[in-house]
Amino acid sequence: MPVSSPVGQTQGFLAHGAGFFGLSFFFRRLGRLVQRMARSRGYDSAQLLAAPHVTLQMLGACQDLSGAPGELREIVLQDSALCARLVATAVKTCPECLDPAAPVSSALAGLGRPLIRSLALQAAKQLIDTPLDATQTQFLRELWFYSQAAGSLCRSLAEAIAYPDLEEAQLTGMMLNLGMLALFSAHHQDYPRLISGSLGNSKVLGEEQAGFETDHCRTGAALISAWRLDSFMAEAIRYLYLDPRACRDSAVLVRIARFAFELCKSPLTLLEDSAALGKELLDLDSERLAVAFERAAVRYRALVPFDSRQDECSREVDRICRRMNSLIFSLAELEGIRSRLAEQSDRGGTLVAARALYLHYSPAREILFFLAAPGGEQFEGSPASGQSRRLRGLSTSLAGSNLLAEALRSGKLRHSFDVSIQPLSVFDRQLLELCGTPGMAILPLRLGAQLPGAVVLGLEGPEEIETLGLPSLHQLGRAVANTFAVPADTPPLPPGEPSILPRQLAHEIRTPLAVINNYMKALGLLLEGGEHVEAIAAMENEVRRIGDILAYFTEPGEPLLKPAEEPSPAPENLVHSVAESLAATLFAPKHLEITTDCAPAILPLAANPLVIRQILVNLLKNAAEALADGGRIVVATRESLTSAGERQVIFSVEDNGPGIEAAILENLFSPVTSTKGEGHAGLGLHIVKGLADDICARVNCQSTPGHGTRFELIIPRAPKGVGSPSQRLTNDQRQ
């Protein structure tokens, strides 16, 4: 629709304008034109209204000081507004970190937790401060749904044609209606009323142009172009309404987006005429297209926003906004706590500050800290300035018979008012004497798998126990645990720099390993052609694996796979090689039956195969030790999709052993749980958890006493920027 220029309209009005009423009309019209021009130029990623429930998830994740980066990425990739905010901010603050193949993941890694938390708070505040009626709320739900649908479809189509940059494809799909979201966010009162056509109808472009001097394709492309990514993402938005067949010779990303846009016109049913377009644009036959469509539709079908009960939708958004308000205050409180602790220059000052904070947020009359000694096996009394020196003379191990040790082992609050634990131990009585109160409660300090210590609170009576569950105390506990996770008086290592002691140990261990390896080679020559050659080769492989494990933990700068090595093996081959290496020494002596059930054609993972192998070895070792003679172990692999559309590979180790009691299962991956002969736990599972964290994987366990146990190692497909302990340390330090 042609629009006359402001200059031409001004001259026309002046030619007719004579007298007061003519000038008054002219100035009113000129004012409206200026407002429209200002509005058309004022679109910014920071204005975008995010989906309320996703923003709430992001706020919750920002509270977790030990959350995995992959979890945050999965949350953000549910909402186009949050993705746009993150990438736009990264462009301004750390443009060198942005990877066009994975814009969201690289932005999250580059920005760090404090800035991400700030962005989440800004998004929540904007939602809370923007009044939306039922119609506007429903319109926002539709925008969010189509963004999810297009993102899922683009990712599935990219997988179907082996497009390598899946996150780029998914983000492009989510951005298809970015311009609409920008126009709605800036003009939420007018936009739904002015747009009469459906969201996929080109009629919308003319209505937008008439009402706002721009359209959503131009607005979205302009916002994305400002990111300066080496990508065709902006072009995909710019040519969204071009005849699909005119895109046949365009970039692959543009064709993926254009075809996904057509599929979104019927997001719940694959239309028959889509097959011909899929073949023409992406060379997809009808069978592969149907699989890709169904794979994407599974993820977004449950999110369909077309509900006639608009009032209920509006009430649900109000409820979410109230919860966000509460979380905002909670995060602000947490930030104040962390700032207070961060101001301290040494461990003594930190103890004083932490004690003052606990006295402020709890009803306690006295606060005592017990912090982990080097090695983490002993927990020593750590007096703050002005406290009794007797506290320094108290310590306990995790195996101790006292309330403090029990709280540390269980990871839960323990208190002296519990009649079931009477009489108290001598150690407990000494703590009560130092507290100077009738009773006490002990809260363990946890940060992920780490156990930095515990805090003892002196209380007057059992009624005060209930107040210890308040969110403010929970936040304080996490902040204090984070502060004491690394001793405050020990200077932090430079990013990527391992400590001297592990390197010295590795050097000393490698010397006898080299000697053993030489003897193995000599023995192999002596026995060449004999029946024990395979056993010698297996021993050589295990010695070499010990060296690889040492290098993994002490040489973090090394690449995952050296150039001269073979490519990463497929999951099926990894399972078979591990099972074969353990057959003679672990399974045969107890006549254990080992079965593999591996899904075929699962492609190799980007995660370090050494780490995966070591995790499987630990899990199989635990299973074998738990089983009686003649037991059975099944090792399986399969590939699946998360709700966010991420591919993941799952390794499982299942046995028919005695199972694990619920009390032990609760703290299975801590370094203190041991059930040798009865279950599968111990230090090996703590190591498994740490190795899984290094590759952004998860370990789950399901067990039924008397019926067996199943462990699952869940590895995301192609995680970027992980693979060694040093990289994880660097990310934590950056946060």
XYZ file of C-alpha atoms in Angstrom:
735
model
C 0.000 0.000 0.000
C 1.660 3.317 -1.096
C 2.172 5.862 1.645
C 2.709 9.563 0.905
C 5.761 11.232 2.377
C 5.488 13.637 5.354
C 6.994 16.445 3.246
C 4.386 16.085 0.475
C 1.539 16.006 2.980
C 2.896 19.143 4.720
C 2.954 21.133 1.429
C -0.574 20.006 0.598
C -1.952 21.095 3.935
C -0.215 24.496 3.709
C -1.711 25.120 0.275
C -5.210 24.655 1.701
C -4.494 25.977 5.187
C -5.887 29.450 5.870
C -7.274 30.367 9.236
C -7.220 28.909 12.703
C -9.174 25.695 12.011
C -7.032 24.817 9.013
C -3.799 25.237 11.000
C -5.221 23.325 13.966
C -6.174 20.398 11.733
C -2.746 20.505 10.085
C -0.824 20.400 13.381
C -2.938 17.543 14.723
C -2.305 15.523 11.562
C 1.410 16.385 11.599
C 1.658 15.264 15.236
C 0.126 11.889 14.391
C 2.545 11.458 11.480
C 5.544 12.228 13.688
C 4.310 9.734 16.293
C 3.919 7.029 13.662
C 7.400 7.691 12.275
C 8.942 7.558 15.755
C 7.130 4.332 16.525
C 8.311 2.656 13.323
C 11.953 3.315 14.188
C 11.752 2.397 17.875
C 11.732 -1.425 17.819
C 14.292 -3.092 20.025
C 14.884 -6.647 21.281
C 14.719 -5.310 24.840
C 11.025 -4.398 24.294
C 9.905 -7.902 23.365
C 7.352 -9.560 25.638
C 8.512 -13.055 26.541
C 6.237 -16.031 27.213
C 5.379 -15.760 30.935
C 5.829 -19.415 31.888
C 9.221 -19.627 30.137
C 10.366 -16.443 31.874
C 9.334 -17.998 35.174
C 11.429 -21.095 34.395
C 14.405 -18.891 33.554
C 14.092 -16.977 36.831
C 14.007 -20.271 38.707
C 17.124 -21.477 36.888
C 18.906 -18.217 37.716
C 18.399 -18.961 41.417
C 20.335 -22.214 41.092
C 24.012 -21.375 41.572
C 25.106 -24.831 40.401
C 22.731 -25.400 37.465
C 24.136 -26.874 34.251
C 24.439 -24.523 31.236
C 22.555 -27.039 29.098
C 19.447 -26.728 31.274
C 19.414 -22.952 30.846
C 19.814 -23.306 27.066
C 16.822 -25.661 26.863
C 14.704 -23.136 28.758
C 15.730 -20.153 26.614
C 15.205 -22.036 23.348
C 11.486 -22.243 24.151
C 10.909 -18.518 23.615
C 11.854 -16.186 20.750
C 11.864 -13.017 22.892
C 14.352 -14.427 25.407
C 16.556 -15.739 22.578
C 16.521 -12.321 20.889
C 17.338 -10.509 24.151
C 20.293 -12.802 24.835
C 21.818 -12.629 21.372
C 21.303 -8.844 21.097
C 23.007 -8.338 24.476
C 25.892 -10.636 23.527
C 26.402 -8.589 20.342
C 26.987 -5.507 22.496
C 29.014 -7.038 25.330
C 30.957 -9.991 23.891
C 30.549 -10.124 20.085
C 33.670 -12.256 19.716
C 31.984 -15.153 21.562
C 29.005 -15.473 19.207
C 28.954 -18.593 17.064
C 26.510 -18.232 14.133
C 26.000 -22.004 14.154
C 24.864 -21.905 17.811
C 23.939 -18.298 18.655
C 22.007 -18.977 21.862
C 24.477 -21.469 23.344
C 27.448 -19.216 22.618
C 25.633 -16.140 23.959
C 24.850 -17.950 27.222
C 28.472 -19.054 27.564
C 29.813 -15.573 26.862
C 27.466 -13.497 29.006
C 27.865 -15.321 32.324
C 25.304 -15.869 35.087
C 25.047 -12.321 36.536
C 24.157 -10.730 33.191
C 21.806 -13.590 32.262
C 20.075 -13.124 35.609
C 19.715 -9.417 34.881
C 18.150 -10.134 31.473
C 15.666 -12.562 33.059
C 14.695 -9.945 35.629
C 14.202 -7.325 32.910
C 11.985 -9.679 30.894
C 9.900 -10.503 33.984
C 9.536 -6.859 34.983
C 8.377 -5.900 31.499
C 5.681 -8.596 31.574
C 4.511 -7.522 35.021
C 4.434 -3.840 34.031
C 2.508 -4.432 30.769
C -1.265 -4.689 31.350
C -2.809 -7.241 28.983
C -6.508 -8.001 28.621
C -7.827 -11.462 27.748
C -7.742 -10.842 23.969
C -4.194 -9.533 24.039
C -3.043 -12.411 26.232
C -4.533 -14.938 23.835
C -2.870 -13.177 20.890
C 0.487 -13.405 22.682
C -0.099 -17.131 23.251
C -0.682 -17.594 19.525
C 2.541 -15.764 18.685
C 4.432 -17.939 21.133
C 2.847 -21.138 19.792
C 3.726 -20.367 16.168
C 7.269 -19.506 17.231
C 7.599 -22.889 18.972
C 6.039 -24.726 16.038
C 8.243 -23.044 13.418
C 11.376 -23.579 15.517
C 10.631 -27.283 15.999
C 9.792 -27.745 12.313
C 12.971 -26.007 11.151
C 15.071 -28.172 13.438
C 13.377 -31.395 12.296
C 13.717 -30.430 8.627
C 17.394 -29.585 9.186
C 17.930 -33.014 10.760
C 16.118 -34.702 7.880
C 18.407 -33.139 5.252
C 21.575 -33.332 7.436
C 21.942 -29.560 7.756
C 24.835 -29.332 10.244
C 23.858 -26.271 12.312
C 20.697 -27.403 14.070
C 20.536 -24.586 16.627
C 20.836 -21.984 13.872
C 17.948 -23.660 12.028
C 15.798 -23.877 15.167
C 16.457 -20.242 16.079
C 15.622 -19.124 12.531
C 12.244 -20.841 12.786
C 11.558 -19.210 16.133
C 12.350 -15.818 14.615
C 9.778 -16.131 11.780
C 7.257 -14.067 13.743
C 9.823 -11.940 15.603
C 8.578 -8.844 13.776
C 4.990 -9.546 14.841
C 6.140 -9.924 18.430
C 8.019 -6.610 18.179
C 4.963 -4.813 16.785
C 2.683 -6.389 19.385
C 5.076 -5.555 22.254
C 5.273 -1.906 21.181
C 1.552 -1.506 20.345
C -0.239 -4.251 22.288
C -3.359 -2.086 22.608
C -3.720 -1.552 18.845
C -1.986 -4.433 17.084
C -4.488 -7.290 17.688
C -7.365 -4.947 16.775
C -5.806 -3.726 13.504
C -4.726 -7.176 12.274
C -7.793 -8.907 10.878
C -6.071 -11.555 8.750
C -4.625 -14.834 10.011
C -1.005 -14.820 11.138
C 0.171 -16.572 7.984
C -1.777 -14.440 5.494
C 0.081 -11.856 3.380
C -2.882 -9.502 3.951
C -1.308 -8.818 7.356
C 1.629 -7.027 5.705
C -0.634 -4.366 4.185
C -2.520 -3.858 7.442
C 0.735 -3.451 9.353
C 2.081 -1.025 6.768
C -1.071 1.093 6.998
C -1.092 1.140 10.777
C 2.605 1.275 11.692
C 4.599 2.384 8.614
C 6.352 -0.990 8.541
C 5.552 -4.713 8.440
C 6.689 -7.646 10.538
C 9.050 -9.067 7.872
C 11.012 -5.822 7.592
C 10.957 -5.297 11.358
C 12.116 -8.846 12.146
C 14.844 -8.799 9.473
C 16.113 -5.441 10.775
C 16.331 -6.730 14.354
C 18.233 -9.853 13.263
C 20.533 -7.909 10.894
C 21.633 -5.831 13.898
C 23.123 -9.011 15.400
C 25.679 -9.112 12.563
C 25.727 -12.902 12.494
C 27.421 -14.685 9.627
C 24.109 -16.308 8.749
C 21.225 -16.138 6.258
C 18.758 -15.829 9.160
C 17.709 -12.264 8.328
C 17.189 -13.183 4.659
C 14.957 -16.072 5.715
C 12.663 -13.556 7.454
C 12.874 -10.951 4.701
C 11.670 -13.373 1.993
C 9.031 -15.093 4.098
C 6.088 -14.276 1.787
C 7.972 -14.808 -1.472
C 6.512 -17.528 -3.680
C 8.060 -20.736 -2.258
C 9.132 -21.927 -5.682
C 11.051 -18.701 -6.198
C 13.307 -19.823 -3.312
C 14.518 -22.978 -5.044
C 18.004 -21.565 -5.670
C 18.339 -19.715 -2.360
C 20.491 -20.698 0.627
C 19.521 -23.919 2.423
C 18.558 -22.033 5.592
C 16.198 -19.772 3.626
C 14.549 -22.812 2.022
C 14.163 -24.579 5.369
C 12.512 -21.495 6.884
C 10.269 -20.915 3.870
C 9.022 -24.497 3.873
C 8.504 -24.470 7.657
C 6.426 -21.300 7.246
C 4.150 -23.144 4.792
C 3.830 -26.094 7.173
C 2.868 -23.712 9.993
C -0.278 -22.763 8.088
C -1.561 -26.206 9.141
C 0.617 -27.011 12.157
C -1.434 -29.957 13.424
C -1.917 -31.824 10.127
C 0.495 -32.443 7.267
C -1.337 -31.395 4.095
C -1.079 -33.575 1.009
C 0.281 -30.831 -1.243
C 3.199 -30.247 1.192
C 5.031 -33.304 -0.153
C 5.568 -31.755 -3.586
C 6.912 -28.528 -2.072
C 9.174 -30.457 0.297
C 10.611 -32.383 -2.642
C 11.137 -29.207 -4.654
C 12.725 -27.089 -1.929
C 14.630 -29.646 0.179
C 14.617 -32.852 -1.895
C 12.615 -34.550 0.853
C 10.548 -37.559 -0.151
C 7.086 -37.901 1.391
C 8.159 -40.561 3.906
C 11.048 -38.534 5.351
C 8.867 -35.427 5.394
C 6.137 -37.242 7.340
C 8.670 -38.456 9.917
C 10.187 -34.961 10.294
C 6.756 -33.335 10.627
C 5.535 -35.839 13.212
C 8.764 -35.545 15.202
C 8.300 -31.775 15.409
C 4.539 -31.891 15.999
C 4.961 -34.172 19.009
C 6.856 -31.337 20.704
C 4.359 -28.536 20.115
C 0.914 -30.179 19.814
C 0.325 -29.969 23.551
C 0.940 -26.213 23.427
C -1.960 -25.311 21.116
C -3.271 -21.924 22.345
C -6.638 -21.858 20.595
C -8.840 -21.986 23.665
C -12.154 -20.212 23.740
C -11.761 -19.616 27.494
C -9.772 -16.427 27.113
C -10.558 -15.289 30.654
C -8.981 -18.445 32.076
C -5.874 -17.822 29.944
C -5.676 -14.287 31.302
C -6.046 -15.517 34.894
C -3.264 -18.058 34.360
C -0.903 -15.322 33.128
C -1.814 -13.227 36.181
C -0.960 -16.169 38.445
C 2.407 -16.614 36.711
C 3.153 -12.900 37.023
C 2.451 -13.036 40.764
C 4.899 -15.928 41.092
C 7.453 -13.976 39.053
C 7.027 -11.040 41.418
C 7.875 -13.315 44.331
C 10.899 -14.718 42.485
C 12.136 -11.224 41.630
C 12.179 -10.297 45.314
C 13.860 -13.603 46.097
C 16.558 -13.009 43.480
C 17.088 -9.461 44.708
C 17.503 -10.823 48.235
C 19.949 -13.443 46.973
C 21.939 -10.795 45.119
C 22.191 -8.748 48.316
C 23.413 -11.792 50.233
C 26.006 -12.671 47.593
C 27.237 -9.069 47.452
C 27.655 -9.007 51.242
C 29.689 -12.217 51.150
C 31.704 -11.150 48.092
C 32.810 -7.952 49.845
C 34.958 -9.983 52.239
C 38.632 -10.310 51.401
C 39.461 -13.415 53.464
C 37.918 -16.463 55.073
C 37.696 -14.809 58.498
C 35.695 -11.891 57.137
C 33.441 -14.279 55.226
C 32.684 -16.242 58.408
C 31.745 -13.020 60.231
C 29.483 -11.894 57.365
C 27.838 -15.338 56.978
C 27.204 -15.544 60.750
C 25.604 -12.076 60.740
C 23.372 -13.039 57.799
C 22.169 -16.250 59.489
C 21.435 -14.349 62.702
C 19.430 -11.819 60.650
C 17.398 -14.295 58.561
C 16.763 -16.940 61.248
C 15.545 -17.021 64.877
C 18.900 -18.504 65.976
C 20.727 -17.046 68.985
C 24.099 -18.426 67.903
C 25.642 -19.685 64.672
C 28.513 -22.189 64.370
C 30.198 -23.209 61.113
C 31.837 -26.521 60.278
C 33.766 -26.445 56.998
C 35.322 -29.228 54.939
C 39.035 -29.778 55.499
C 41.290 -30.463 52.475
C 40.243 -33.812 51.052
C 36.635 -33.374 52.180
C 36.653 -36.271 54.684
C 36.754 -34.189 57.882
C 34.620 -31.206 58.843
C 36.240 -28.821 61.280
C 34.788 -26.173 63.563
C 35.571 -22.712 62.134
C 35.026 -19.894 64.649
C 34.241 -16.399 63.451
C 35.914 -13.448 65.110
C 34.846 -13.247 68.782
C 33.647 -16.857 69.015
C 35.100 -19.424 71.419
C 38.401 -20.992 70.430
C 36.950 -24.310 71.674
C 35.018 -24.564 68.407
C 38.299 -24.994 66.558
C 38.981 -28.126 68.615
C 35.844 -29.893 67.372
C 35.698 -31.915 64.158
C 33.826 -34.892 62.769
C 34.060 -37.233 59.838
C 31.143 -38.168 57.626
C 31.001 -41.514 59.395
C 30.582 -39.864 62.815
C 27.775 -40.804 65.226
C 26.381 -37.331 65.812
C 23.740 -34.973 64.434
C 26.232 -32.996 62.366
C 27.542 -36.087 60.548
C 23.987 -37.334 60.037
C 22.925 -34.002 58.484
C 25.940 -34.072 56.165
C 25.297 -37.672 55.114
C 21.579 -37.197 54.467
C 21.783 -33.692 53.034
C 18.800 -32.755 55.244
C 18.118 -30.675 58.349
C 18.630 -32.465 61.663
C 17.751 -31.039 65.095
C 18.186 -31.924 68.776
C 14.444 -31.633 69.539
C 13.807 -34.902 67.700
C 13.018 -37.355 70.516
C 13.922 -40.326 68.321
C 17.641 -39.486 68.469
C 17.935 -39.118 72.256
C 20.245 -39.368 74.076
C 22.573 -36.924 72.349
C 26.215 -37.835 71.768
C 29.022 -36.122 73.649
C 29.850 -34.205 70.461
C 26.247 -32.958 70.238
C 26.281 -31.829 73.866
C 29.475 -29.891 73.268
C 27.832 -28.098 70.351
C 24.837 -27.200 72.526
C 27.167 -25.803 75.172
C 28.878 -23.599 72.583
C 25.474 -22.448 71.253
C 24.273 -21.600 74.775
C 20.699 -22.570 73.861
C 18.330 -25.422 74.838
C 18.437 -26.889 71.353
C 20.022 -26.685 67.940
C 19.374 -27.395 64.268
C 21.989 -28.341 61.700
C 21.673 -27.386 58.031
C 24.085 -28.980 55.516
C 25.661 -26.643 52.977
C 25.408 -28.149 49.487
C 26.353 -26.912 46.043
C 25.533 -29.532 43.437
C 27.676 -32.576 44.269
C 29.969 -30.553 46.527
C 29.631 -30.566 50.321
C 31.459 -27.474 51.642
C 30.229 -27.874 55.228
C 27.316 -27.285 57.599
C 25.874 -24.554 59.815
C 24.682 -25.109 63.398
C 21.872 -22.826 64.620
C 21.267 -22.454 68.358
C 17.483 -22.381 69.013
C 15.246 -21.762 72.018
C 12.498 -24.242 71.197
C 11.104 -26.734 68.627
C 8.577 -24.185 67.278
C 11.482 -22.334 65.651
C 12.298 -25.310 63.410
C 9.467 -24.432 61.000
C 10.990 -21.032 60.207
C 14.157 -22.713 58.894
C 12.304 -23.723 55.725
C 11.769 -20.138 54.553
C 13.001 -19.306 51.020
C 15.310 -16.595 52.363
C 17.254 -19.144 54.425
C 17.364 -21.527 51.474
C 18.874 -18.754 49.338
C 21.337 -17.885 52.068
C 22.441 -21.512 52.371
C 23.171 -21.753 48.659
C 25.103 -18.491 48.652
C 27.194 -19.501 51.676
C 27.815 -22.958 50.172
C 28.963 -21.290 46.957
C 31.325 -19.043 48.947
C 32.935 -21.894 50.893
C 33.041 -24.380 47.992
C 36.596 -23.108 47.300
C 38.513 -22.040 50.448
C 38.394 -18.257 50.667
C 42.047 -17.951 51.678
C 43.260 -20.030 48.713
C 43.889 -17.961 45.578
C 41.885 -19.309 42.643
C 43.727 -20.992 39.835
C 43.891 -19.170 36.503
C 41.240 -20.419 34.050
C 42.297 -23.753 32.590
C 45.341 -24.100 34.871
C 45.415 -27.395 36.835
C 46.956 -27.519 40.301
C 50.588 -28.582 40.681
C 49.873 -31.593 42.905
C 47.794 -33.603 40.369
C 50.427 -32.983 37.707
C 53.187 -34.219 40.028
C 51.156 -37.303 40.901
C 50.484 -37.958 37.227
C 54.184 -37.685 36.447
C 55.073 -40.126 39.229
C 52.366 -42.606 38.171
C 53.350 -42.491 34.497
C 56.870 -43.738 35.247
C 55.833 -47.191 36.574
C 53.113 -47.318 33.910
C 55.749 -46.940 31.202
C 57.784 -49.746 32.782
C 54.707 -52.005 32.968
C 53.887 -51.228 29.345
C 57.420 -52.156 28.249
C 57.174 -55.469 30.102
C 53.818 -56.094 28.423
C 55.343 -55.576 24.991
C 58.249 -57.892 25.824
C 55.851 -60.528 27.180
C 53.749 -60.198 24.056
C 56.787 -60.971 21.897
C 57.622 -64.027 24.026
C 54.064 -65.357 23.794
C 53.524 -64.414 20.138
C 51.205 -66.925 18.559
C 50.210 -68.415 21.914
C 46.825 -68.594 23.588
C 47.479 -65.639 25.935
C 48.182 -63.025 23.261
C 44.704 -61.503 23.560
C 45.062 -61.141 27.334
C 48.381 -59.333 26.876
C 46.795 -56.977 24.332
C 43.907 -56.290 26.734
C 46.350 -55.437 29.535
C 48.252 -53.079 27.237
C 44.992 -51.326 26.364
C 44.107 -50.898 30.041
C 47.546 -49.460 30.845
C 47.119 -47.039 27.951
C 43.666 -46.110 29.276
C 45.132 -45.266 32.678
C 47.469 -42.840 30.931
C 44.538 -41.318 29.032
C 42.571 -40.831 32.259
C 45.554 -39.133 33.904
C 45.904 -36.832 30.896
C 42.186 -36.015 31.008
C 42.359 -34.768 34.581
C 45.781 -33.114 34.502
C 46.198 -31.809 30.938
C 42.964 -29.904 30.275
C 44.424 -28.055 27.332
C 44.644 -31.240 25.281
C 42.015 -31.756 22.548
C 39.352 -34.397 22.993
C 40.858 -36.547 20.272
C 44.342 -36.102 18.924
C 44.476 -35.706 15.128
C 46.312 -38.988 14.667
C 43.636 -40.978 16.498
C 40.643 -42.711 14.984
C 37.318 -40.812 14.912
C 35.072 -41.077 17.960
C 33.455 -44.554 18.020
C 29.721 -45.065 17.689
C 27.848 -45.721 20.971
C 27.277 -49.353 19.970
C 31.024 -49.932 19.501
C 31.801 -48.200 22.804
C 29.447 -50.542 24.669
C 30.832 -53.674 23.042
C 34.468 -52.697 23.671
C 33.801 -51.948 27.365
C 31.869 -55.195 27.853
C 34.624 -57.221 26.172
C 37.382 -55.587 28.228
C 35.634 -56.514 31.497
C 34.441 -59.987 30.515
C 37.383 -62.051 31.759
C 38.143 -60.189 34.994
C 34.734 -58.920 36.142
C 31.974 -61.092 34.698
C 33.528 -64.550 34.250
C 34.594 -65.198 37.908
C 30.977 -64.794 39.079
C 29.447 -66.384 35.957
C 27.507 -63.197 35.225
C 25.394 -62.982 32.067
C 26.126 -59.749 30.156
C 23.758 -58.777 27.325
C 23.954 -55.778 24.994
C 20.889 -54.235 23.371
C 22.141 -51.369 21.220
C 19.992 -49.433 18.780
C 21.659 -49.584 15.358
C 22.916 -46.623 13.337
C 23.368 -44.179 16.232
C 26.005 -41.726 15.056
C 29.106 -40.989 17.197
C 28.805 -38.326 19.889
C 30.890 -35.185 20.157
C 31.479 -35.961 23.857
C 34.882 -37.360 24.775
C 34.689 -41.179 24.301
C 37.252 -41.655 27.073
C 34.800 -40.096 29.544
C 31.850 -42.184 28.310
C 33.930 -45.354 28.512
C 35.073 -44.597 32.062
C 31.494 -43.930 33.192
C 30.348 -47.248 31.699
C 33.246 -49.075 33.374
C 32.251 -47.655 36.768
C 28.570 -48.486 36.289
C 29.319 -52.055 35.172
C 31.792 -52.530 38.027
C 29.184 -51.430 40.567
C 26.581 -53.721 39.011
C 28.926 -56.728 39.009
C 29.942 -56.192 42.643
C 26.297 -56.005 43.708
C 25.249 -59.235 41.971
C 25.421 -62.756 43.325
C 26.844 -65.557 41.167
C 24.836 -66.092 38.001
C 23.322 -62.583 37.952
C 22.363 -60.716 34.784
C 23.379 -57.296 33.394
C 21.870 -55.633 30.306
C 23.667 -52.705 28.639
C 21.591 -50.792 26.095
C 21.700 -47.644 23.972
C 18.971 -45.624 22.334
C 18.461 -42.154 20.874
C 15.577 -39.856 21.861
C 14.316 -36.271 21.747
C 13.786 -33.866 24.636
C 10.665 -31.692 24.903
C 12.759 -28.824 23.496
C 13.664 -30.872 20.430
C 17.237 -31.649 21.467
C 18.569 -35.058 20.456
C 20.135 -37.146 23.188
C 21.745 -40.570 23.423
C 20.922 -42.736 26.442
C 23.225 -45.498 27.733
C 21.590 -47.780 30.315
C 23.076 -50.410 32.645
C 20.432 -52.643 34.268
C 20.870 -55.602 36.629
C 18.647 -58.050 38.491
C 20.446 -57.606 41.802
C 19.170 -56.779 45.275
C 18.391 -53.139 44.466
C 19.046 -50.061 46.575
C 17.139 -48.902 49.636
C 15.309 -45.567 49.320
C 17.378 -43.953 52.084
C 20.600 -44.723 50.209
C 19.149 -43.883 46.800
C 18.434 -40.323 47.936
C 22.161 -39.493 48.256
C 23.515 -42.025 45.802
C 25.998 -39.770 44.009
C 27.529 -38.192 47.096
C 31.067 -39.323 47.984
C 29.943 -40.739 51.326
C 27.317 -43.302 50.358
C 28.611 -46.867 50.257
C 26.604 -50.045 49.840
C 29.182 -52.546 48.638
C 27.647 -55.965 48.753
C 24.147 -54.499 48.976
C 23.896 -51.899 46.228
C 25.822 -49.927 43.684
C 27.114 -46.847 45.430
C 30.404 -45.532 46.794
C 33.128 -43.246 45.514
C 32.755 -44.682 41.983
C 29.328 -43.087 41.542
C 30.569 -39.736 42.817
C 33.265 -39.933 40.118
C 30.604 -40.904 37.576
C 28.601 -37.779 38.465
C 31.674 -35.562 38.052
C 32.573 -37.119 34.692
C 28.981 -36.740 33.491
C 29.024 -33.059 34.478
C 32.183 -32.590 32.391
C 30.328 -33.577 29.208
C 27.036 -31.838 30.150
C 25.390 -35.231 30.661
C 23.038 -36.514 33.377
C 23.006 -39.758 35.357
C 19.714 -41.167 36.642
C 19.022 -44.203 38.794
C 15.854 -46.234 39.339
C 15.941 -49.113 41.780
C 13.472 -51.451 43.468
C 14.781 -53.385 46.480
C 14.770 -57.076 45.670
C 14.256 -56.573 41.926
C 17.299 -54.761 40.561
C 18.701 -51.399 39.556
C 18.912 -49.373 36.355
C 21.337 -46.527 35.691
C 20.941 -44.169 32.712
C 23.640 -41.939 31.267
C 21.890 -39.239 29.180
C 24.206 -37.357 26.815
C 23.007 -34.418 24.678
C 23.839 -34.725 21.015
C 26.788 -32.522 19.926
C 27.332 -30.358 23.044
C 29.658 -27.457 22.283
C 32.444 -26.217 24.485
C 32.667 -29.161 26.858
C 34.927 -32.105 27.310
C 37.445 -31.494 30.059
C 37.421 -30.545 33.710
C 39.241 -27.315 32.916
C 36.499 -26.101 30.619
C 33.894 -26.662 33.291
C 36.085 -24.794 35.795
C 36.525 -21.902 33.401
C 32.770 -21.559 32.903
C 32.172 -21.606 36.658
C 34.813 -18.946 37.221
C 33.315 -16.814 34.500
C 29.938 -16.994 36.240
